[in-house]
PDB file of C-alpha atoms in Angstrom:
ATOM      1  CA  MET A   1      68.181  92.204 -75.827  1.00 49.00           C
ATOM      2  CA  ASP A   2      64.726  90.932 -76.174  1.00 53.00           C
ATOM      3  CA  VAL A   3      64.741  87.217 -77.231  1.00 50.00           C
ATOM      4  CA  ARG A   4      61.866  87.981 -79.553  1.00 52.00           C
ATOM      5  CA  ALA A   5      64.176  90.282 -81.644  1.00 48.00           C
ATOM      6  CA  LYS A   6      66.131  87.186 -82.564  1.00 51.00           C
ATOM      7  CA  ARG A   7      63.437  85.536 -84.326  1.00 52.00           C
ATOM      8  CA  SER A   8      63.036  86.328 -88.056  1.00 50.00           C
ATOM      9  CA  GLY A   9      59.861  87.775 -89.257  1.00 51.00           C
ATOM     10  CA  THR A  10      60.170  85.570 -92.539  1.00 52.00           C
ATOM     11  CA  ARG A  11      57.805  82.638 -92.549  1.00 54.00           C
ATOM     12  CA  PHE A  12      58.467  79.561 -94.643  1.00 49.00           C
ATOM     13  CA  SER A  13      55.542  78.020 -96.425  1.00 51.00           C
ATOM     14  CA  ARG A  14      55.211  74.450 -97.682  1.00 55.00           C
ATOM     15  CA  SER A  15      52.976  73.452-100.527  1.00 55.00           C
ATOM     16  CA  HIS A  16      50.386  70.936 -99.890  1.00 63.00           C
ATOM     17  CA  GLY A  17      49.178  68.077-102.136  1.00 67.00           C
ATOM     18  CA  PHE A  18      50.882  66.023-104.971  1.00 70.00           C
ATOM     19  CA  SER A  19      53.061  67.372-107.682  1.00 81.00           C
ATOM     20  CA  MET A  20      52.376  66.307-111.308  1.00 83.00           C
ATOM     21  CA  VAL A  21      55.184  63.855-111.269  1.00 79.00           C
ATOM     22  CA  GLU A  22      53.926  62.182-108.018  1.00 76.00           C
ATOM     23  CA  LEU A  23      50.335  62.101-109.439  1.00 78.00           C
ATOM     24  CA  ALA A  24      51.548  60.531-112.628  1.00 78.00           C
ATOM     25  CA  VAL A  25      53.557  57.767-110.933  1.00 78.00           C
ATOM     26  CA  SER A  26      50.678  57.028-108.549  1.00 78.00           C
ATOM     27  CA  LEU A  27      48.292  56.619-111.510  1.00 81.00           C
ATOM     28  CA  ALA A  28      50.688  54.513-113.351  1.00 78.00           C
ATOM     29  CA  ILE A  29      51.065  52.094-110.406  1.00 81.00           C
ATOM     30  CA  LEU A  30      47.332  51.988-109.906  1.00 79.00           C
ATOM     31  CA  ILE A  31      46.923  51.058-113.696  1.00 80.00           C
ATOM     32  CA  ILE A  32      49.419  48.370-113.555  1.00 80.00           C
ATOM     33  CA  LEU A  33      47.994  46.772-110.310  1.00 74.00           C
ATOM     34  CA  THR A  34      44.423  46.919-111.802  1.00 73.00           C
ATOM     35  CA  GLY A  35      45.709  45.247-115.040  1.00 73.00           C
ATOM     36  CA  MET A  36      47.279  42.532-113.004  1.00 73.00           C
ATOM     37  CA  ALA A  37      44.142  41.993-110.835  1.00 67.00           C
ATOM     38  CA  ILE A  38      41.480  41.915-113.574  1.00 73.00           C
ATOM     39  CA  PRO A  39      42.561  38.516-115.118  1.00 76.00           C
ATOM     40  CA  ALA A  40      42.591  36.821-111.704  1.00 76.00           C
ATOM     41  CA  LEU A  41      39.158  38.406-110.858  1.00 84.00           C
ATOM     42  CA  THR A  42      37.686  37.211-114.142  1.00 83.00           C
ATOM     43  CA  GLN A  43      39.125  33.659-113.641  1.00 87.00           C
ATOM     44  CA  SER A  44      37.624  33.561-110.202  1.00 91.00           C
ATOM     45  CA  LEU A  45      34.132  34.764-111.491  1.00 93.00           C
ATOM     46  CA  ARG A  46      34.195  32.074-114.355  1.00 94.00           C
ATOM     47  CA  ALA A  47      35.163  29.323-111.969  1.00 94.00           C
ATOM     48  CA  TYR A  48      32.370  30.399-109.652  1.00 96.00           C
ATOM     49  CA  GLN A  49      29.789  30.390-112.599  1.00 96.00           C
ATOM     50  CA  LEU A  50      30.936  26.962-113.641  1.00 97.00           C
ATOM     51  CA  ASN A  51      30.763  25.505-110.178  1.00 97.00           C
ATOM     52  CA  ASP A  52      27.432  27.082-109.622  1.00 97.00           C
ATOM     53  CA  ALA A  53      25.927  25.557-112.679  1.00 97.00           C
ATOM     54  CA  ALA A  54      27.358  22.087-111.938  1.00 97.00           C
ATOM     55  CA  THR A  55      26.049  22.349-108.439  1.00 97.00           C
ATOM     56  CA  ARG A  56      22.555  23.321-109.431  1.00 97.00           C
ATOM     57  CA  LEU A  57      22.666  20.456-111.987  1.00 97.00           C
ATOM     58  CA  SER A  58      23.717  18.010-109.433  1.00 97.00           C
ATOM     59  CA  ASP A  59      21.196  19.176-106.744  1.00 98.00           C
ATOM     60  CA  ILE A  60      18.192  18.688-109.188  1.00 98.00           C
ATOM     61  CA  LEU A  61      19.424  15.264-109.950  1.00 98.00           C
ATOM     62  CA  LYS A  62      19.638  14.466-106.200  1.00 98.00           C
ATOM     63  CA  PHE A  63      16.183  16.048-105.625  1.00 98.00           C
ATOM     64  CA  THR A  64      14.670  13.940-108.437  1.00 98.00           C
ATOM     65  CA  ARG A  65      16.126  10.788-106.922  1.00 98.00           C
ATOM     66  CA  TYR A  66      14.759  11.859-103.514  1.00 97.00           C
ATOM     67  CA  GLU A  67      11.278  12.510-105.051  1.00 97.00           C
ATOM     68  CA  ALA A  68      11.221   9.008-106.600  1.00 97.00           C
ATOM     69  CA  VAL A  69      12.038   7.324-103.321  1.00 98.00           C
ATOM     70  CA  ARG A  70       9.549   9.656-101.373  1.00 97.00           C
ATOM     71  CA  ARG A  71       6.719   9.061-103.718  1.00 97.00           C
ATOM     72  CA  ASN A  72       7.573   5.342-104.319  1.00 98.00           C
ATOM     73  CA  THR A  73       7.333   5.684-108.093  1.00 97.00           C
ATOM     74  CA  THR A  74       9.342   6.586-111.269  1.00 97.00           C
ATOM     75  CA  VAL A  75      10.195  10.236-111.500  1.00 97.00           C
ATOM     76  CA  ASP A  76      12.097  11.957-114.464  1.00 98.00           C
ATOM     77  CA  PHE A  77      14.936  14.376-114.527  1.00 98.00           C
ATOM     78  CA  ARG A  78      14.382  16.390-117.720  1.00 97.00           C
ATOM     79  CA  VAL A  79      16.565  18.633-119.906  1.00 97.00           C
ATOM     80  CA  LYS A  80      15.121  20.888-122.481  1.00 97.00           C
ATOM     81  CA  GLN A  81      16.773  23.678-124.542  1.00 96.00           C
ATOM     82  CA  ASN A  82      14.897  27.072-124.624  1.00 94.00           C
ATOM     83  CA  GLY A  83      16.732  29.276-127.148  1.00 94.00           C
ATOM     84  CA  THR A  84      20.341  29.525-125.802  1.00 92.00           C
ATOM     85  CA  ALA A  85      19.261  28.397-122.277  1.00 96.00           C
ATOM     86  CA  TRP A  86      18.687  25.046-120.926  1.00 97.00           C
ATOM     87  CA  ASN A  87      15.808  24.194-118.588  1.00 97.00           C
ATOM     88  CA  ILE A  88      16.435  21.432-116.124  1.00 98.00           C
ATOM     89  CA  TRP A  89      13.709  20.160-113.743  1.00 98.00           C
ATOM     90  CA  THR A  90      12.152  17.395-111.776  1.00 98.00           C
ATOM     91  CA  ASP A  91       9.352  16.149-113.974  1.00 97.00           C
ATOM     92  CA  TRP A  92       7.442  14.232-111.290  1.00 94.00           C
ATOM     93  CA  ASP A  93       4.263  13.822-113.351  1.00 94.00           C
ATOM     94  CA  LYS A  94       6.444  12.757-116.547  1.00 94.00           C
ATOM     95  CA  ASP A  95       4.444  15.074-118.889  1.00 95.00           C
ATOM     96  CA  GLY A  96       7.538  16.760-120.400  1.00 94.00           C
ATOM     97  CA  VAL A  97       6.188  20.211-119.285  1.00 95.00           C
ATOM     98  CA  MET A  98       8.039  22.391-116.704  1.00 94.00           C
ATOM     99  CA  ASP A  99       5.187  23.116-114.173  1.00 93.00           C
ATOM    100  CA  PRO A 100       5.474  25.886-111.541  1.00 93.00           C
ATOM    101  CA  THR A 101       5.157  23.284-108.773  1.00 94.00           C
ATOM    102  CA  GLU A 102       8.229  21.299-109.981  1.00 96.00           C
ATOM    103  CA  LYS A 103      11.760  22.005-108.821  1.00 96.00           C
ATOM    104  CA  GLN A 104      13.624  23.699-111.662  1.00 97.00           C
ATOM    105  CA  SER A 105      16.549  25.769-112.664  1.00 97.00           C
ATOM    106  CA  VAL A 106      17.855  27.497-115.819  1.00 97.00           C
ATOM    107  CA  ILE A 107      21.553  27.148-117.095  1.00 97.00           C
ATOM    108  CA  ALA A 108      22.171  30.245-119.285  1.00 95.00           C
ATOM    109  CA  GLY A 109      24.561  32.951-120.032  1.00 93.00           C
ATOM    110  CA  PHE A 110      28.367  32.238-119.833  1.00 94.00           C
ATOM    111  CA  VAL A 111      27.733  28.615-118.959  1.00 96.00           C
ATOM    112  CA  THR A 112      25.726  25.969-121.071  1.00 96.00           C
ATOM    113  CA  LEU A 113      25.339  22.308-121.342  1.00 97.00           C
ATOM    114  CA  LEU A 114      28.038  20.974-123.866  1.00 97.00           C
ATOM    115  CA  PRO A 115      27.638  17.864-126.059  1.00 96.00           C
ATOM    116  CA  ALA A 116      30.495  15.414-125.996  1.00 93.00           C
ATOM    117  CA  GLY A 117      33.267  16.233-128.508  1.00 92.00           C
ATOM    118  CA  SER A 118      32.906  19.981-127.945  1.00 95.00           C
ATOM    119  CA  THR A 119      36.102  22.025-128.673  1.00 94.00           C
ATOM    120  CA  GLY A 120      38.620  21.708-125.746  1.00 94.00           C
ATOM    121  CA  LEU A 121      36.469  19.304-123.809  1.00 95.00           C
ATOM    122  CA  PRO A 122      38.620  16.584-122.263  1.00 94.00           C
ATOM    123  CA  GLY A 123      37.802  12.937-122.975  1.00 91.00           C
ATOM    124  CA  PRO A 124      36.253  10.969-120.065  1.00 90.00           C
ATOM    125  CA  ASN A 125      39.072   8.402-119.704  1.00 88.00           C
ATOM    126  CA  SER A 126      40.251   9.737-116.433  1.00 90.00           C
ATOM    127  CA  ILE A 127      36.727   9.556-115.032  1.00 92.00           C
ATOM    128  CA  SER A 128      36.302   6.054-116.474  1.00 88.00           C
ATOM    129  CA  ALA A 129      39.509   4.852-115.001  1.00 87.00           C
ATOM    130  CA  SER A 130      38.521   6.192-111.451  1.00 87.00           C
ATOM    131  CA  LEU A 131      35.131   4.611-111.694  1.00 86.00           C
ATOM    132  CA  GLY A 132      36.691   1.271-112.982  1.00 80.00           C
ATOM    133  CA  VAL A 133      34.387   1.260-116.170  1.00 71.00           C
ATOM    134  CA  ALA A 134      35.161   1.444-119.890  1.00 65.00           C
ATOM    135  CA  PRO A 135      34.718   4.961-121.415  1.00 60.00           C
ATOM    136  CA  PRO A 136      31.626   3.804-123.415  1.00 64.00           C
ATOM    137  CA  ALA A 137      29.929   3.055-120.150  1.00 80.00           C
ATOM    138  CA  LEU A 138      29.709   6.877-119.535  1.00 88.00           C
ATOM    139  CA  ASP A 139      26.661   7.815-121.601  1.00 91.00           C
ATOM    140  CA  PRO A 140      26.891  11.509-122.848  1.00 92.00           C
ATOM    141  CA  SER A 141      23.747  11.368-124.758  1.00 91.00           C
ATOM    142  CA  ARG A 142      21.720  13.607-122.318  1.00 91.00           C
ATOM    143  CA  SER A 143      24.379  16.414-122.399  1.00 95.00           C
ATOM    144  CA  GLY A 144      23.635  19.266-124.739  1.00 95.00           C
ATOM    145  CA  ALA A 145      20.525  17.511-125.985  1.00 96.00           C
ATOM    146  CA  ASN A 146      16.810  17.386-124.987  1.00 97.00           C
ATOM    147  CA  GLY A 147      15.875  14.345-123.089  1.00 95.00           C
ATOM    148  CA  PHE A 148      15.176  12.822-119.708  1.00 96.00           C
ATOM    149  CA  ILE A 149      16.674  10.423-117.129  1.00 96.00           C
ATOM    150  CA  ARG A 150      14.302   8.296-115.107  1.00 96.00           C
ATOM    151  CA  PHE A 151      14.866   7.265-111.423  1.00 97.00           C
ATOM    152  CA  ASP A 152      12.809   4.222-110.036  1.00 96.00           C
ATOM    153  CA  ALA A 153      11.238   3.982-106.426  1.00 97.00           C
ATOM    154  CA  ARG A 154      14.631   2.774-105.104  1.00 96.00           C
ATOM    155  CA  GLY A 155      16.343   5.917-106.353  1.00 96.00           C
ATOM    156  CA  ALA A 156      18.344   3.959-109.080  1.00 95.00           C
ATOM    157  CA  LEU A 157      18.227   4.539-112.823  1.00 94.00           C
ATOM    158  CA  THR A 158      15.641   2.731-114.756  1.00 91.00           C
ATOM    159  CA  PRO A 159      16.273   0.876-116.854  1.00 85.00           C
ATOM    160  CA  LEU A 160      19.536   0.040-115.152  1.00 76.00           C
ATOM    161  CA  LEU A 161      21.968   1.599-117.621  1.00 74.00           C
ATOM    162  CA  ASN A 162      25.554   2.695-117.609  1.00 80.00           C
ATOM    163  CA  ALA A 163      26.482   5.906-115.965  1.00 89.00           C
ATOM    164  CA  PHE A 164      25.355   9.253-117.511  1.00 93.00           C
ATOM    165  CA  ILE A 165      27.736  12.254-117.863  1.00 95.00           C
ATOM    166  CA  LEU A 166      26.594  15.759-118.350  1.00 97.00           C
ATOM    167  CA  TYR A 167      29.198  18.442-119.379  1.00 97.00           C
ATOM    168  CA  VAL A 168      29.011  22.089-118.207  1.00 97.00           C
ATOM    169  CA  GLY A 169      31.175  24.892-119.735  1.00 97.00           C
ATOM    170  CA  SER A 170      31.337  27.684-122.196  1.00 96.00           C
ATOM    171  CA  SER A 171      31.289  26.983-125.926  1.00 91.00           C
ATOM    172  CA  THR A 172      33.241  30.218-126.745  1.00 93.00           C
ATOM    173  CA  ASN A 173      35.476  30.712-123.775  1.00 94.00           C
ATOM    174  CA  ILE A 174      37.006  27.214-123.283  1.00 95.00           C
ATOM    175  CA  GLN A 175      40.149  28.723-121.541  1.00 95.00           C
ATOM    176  CA  TYR A 176      38.200  28.725-118.327  1.00 95.00           C
ATOM    177  CA  GLY A 177      37.697  24.847-118.226  1.00 96.00           C
ATOM    178  CA  PHE A 178      34.793  22.520-117.787  1.00 97.00           C
ATOM    179  CA  ARG A 179      32.744  20.685-115.242  1.00 98.00           C
ATOM    180  CA  ALA A 180      31.334  17.204-115.458  1.00 97.00           C
ATOM    181  CA  VAL A 181      28.337  15.845-113.508  1.00 97.00           C
ATOM    182  CA  VAL A 182      28.409  12.076-113.519  1.00 96.00           C
ATOM    183  CA  LEU A 183      25.250  10.187-112.497  1.00 95.00           C
ATOM    184  CA  LEU A 184      25.882   6.575-111.486  1.00 93.00           C
ATOM    185  CA  PRO A 185      23.506   3.656-112.131  1.00 92.00           C
ATOM    186  CA  SER A 186      22.748   3.671-108.353  1.00 92.00           C
ATOM    187  CA  GLY A 187      21.418   7.262-108.659  1.00 94.00           C
ATOM    188  CA  ALA A 188      24.378   8.727-106.879  1.00 95.00           C
ATOM    189  CA  THR A 189      26.062  11.941-108.370  1.00 96.00           C
ATOM    190  CA  GLN A 190      29.648  13.134-108.693  1.00 96.00           C
ATOM    191  CA  VAL A 191      31.039  16.493-109.848  1.00 97.00           C
ATOM    192  CA  TRP A 192      34.373  16.595-111.740  1.00 97.00           C
ATOM    193  CA  SER A 193      36.553  19.553-112.959  1.00 97.00           C
ATOM    194  CA  ALA A 194      39.125  19.827-115.748  1.00 97.00           C
ATOM    195  CA  PRO A 195      41.088  22.535-117.546  1.00 95.00           C
ATOM    196  CA  GLN A 196      40.936  22.853-121.331  1.00 93.00           C
ATOM    197  CA  GLY A 197      42.402  19.814-122.803  1.00 88.00           C
ATOM    198  CA  GLY A 198      43.464  18.614-119.290  1.00 92.00           C
ATOM    199  CA  THR A 199      42.601  15.661-116.968  1.00 94.00           C
ATOM    200  CA  TRP A 200      39.351  15.372-115.015  1.00 96.00           C
ATOM    201  CA  VAL A 201      39.620  15.598-111.157  1.00 96.00           C
ATOM    202  CA  ARG A 202      36.835  14.821-108.808  1.00 96.00           C
ATOM    203  CA  VAL A 203      35.720  17.829-106.744  1.00 96.00           C
ATOM    204  CA  SER A 204      32.552  16.454-104.998  1.00 90.00           C
TER     205      SER A 204
END
């Protein structure tokens, strides 16, 4: 007998693709994973924005100090509110005007400069304890207010005052925490981080 005769002429077909049940389960899993990932991504984005603003603030303070030493004269770091944004710059000619030739930056959007006593903002006790100074020695008067800080030709503050502290955060989304830029009388800067109502920890 021919072997070919033993083979059935019937062909079995298989359907390709997903059934509706498989598709629904896949979409449900995707939605759950997306819902879990979004808060973590948002937290990372907000932390980046806070760190970026604090770093830019610290960098301009350092640059202003450098300019005072390089020019062998007094140079001002200046803060000025512009609507909801804050202009910060190295005011080397001390005229209070942000000129195109002066190093500058804008803190705006999610992050802003906060005055002391803002909702959720931790007190400076942990920073004071680390620096070995009493809390009143950390002057917050330049944070969230127009003003300037002057460096002398040695790069130190003039007049030689207590340390300044500048707070960075969101006034409406305090759950993402805060940053503090501390300017010591010597002119050195430090950056600190704290969660809402938590304790300050130095990060740089």
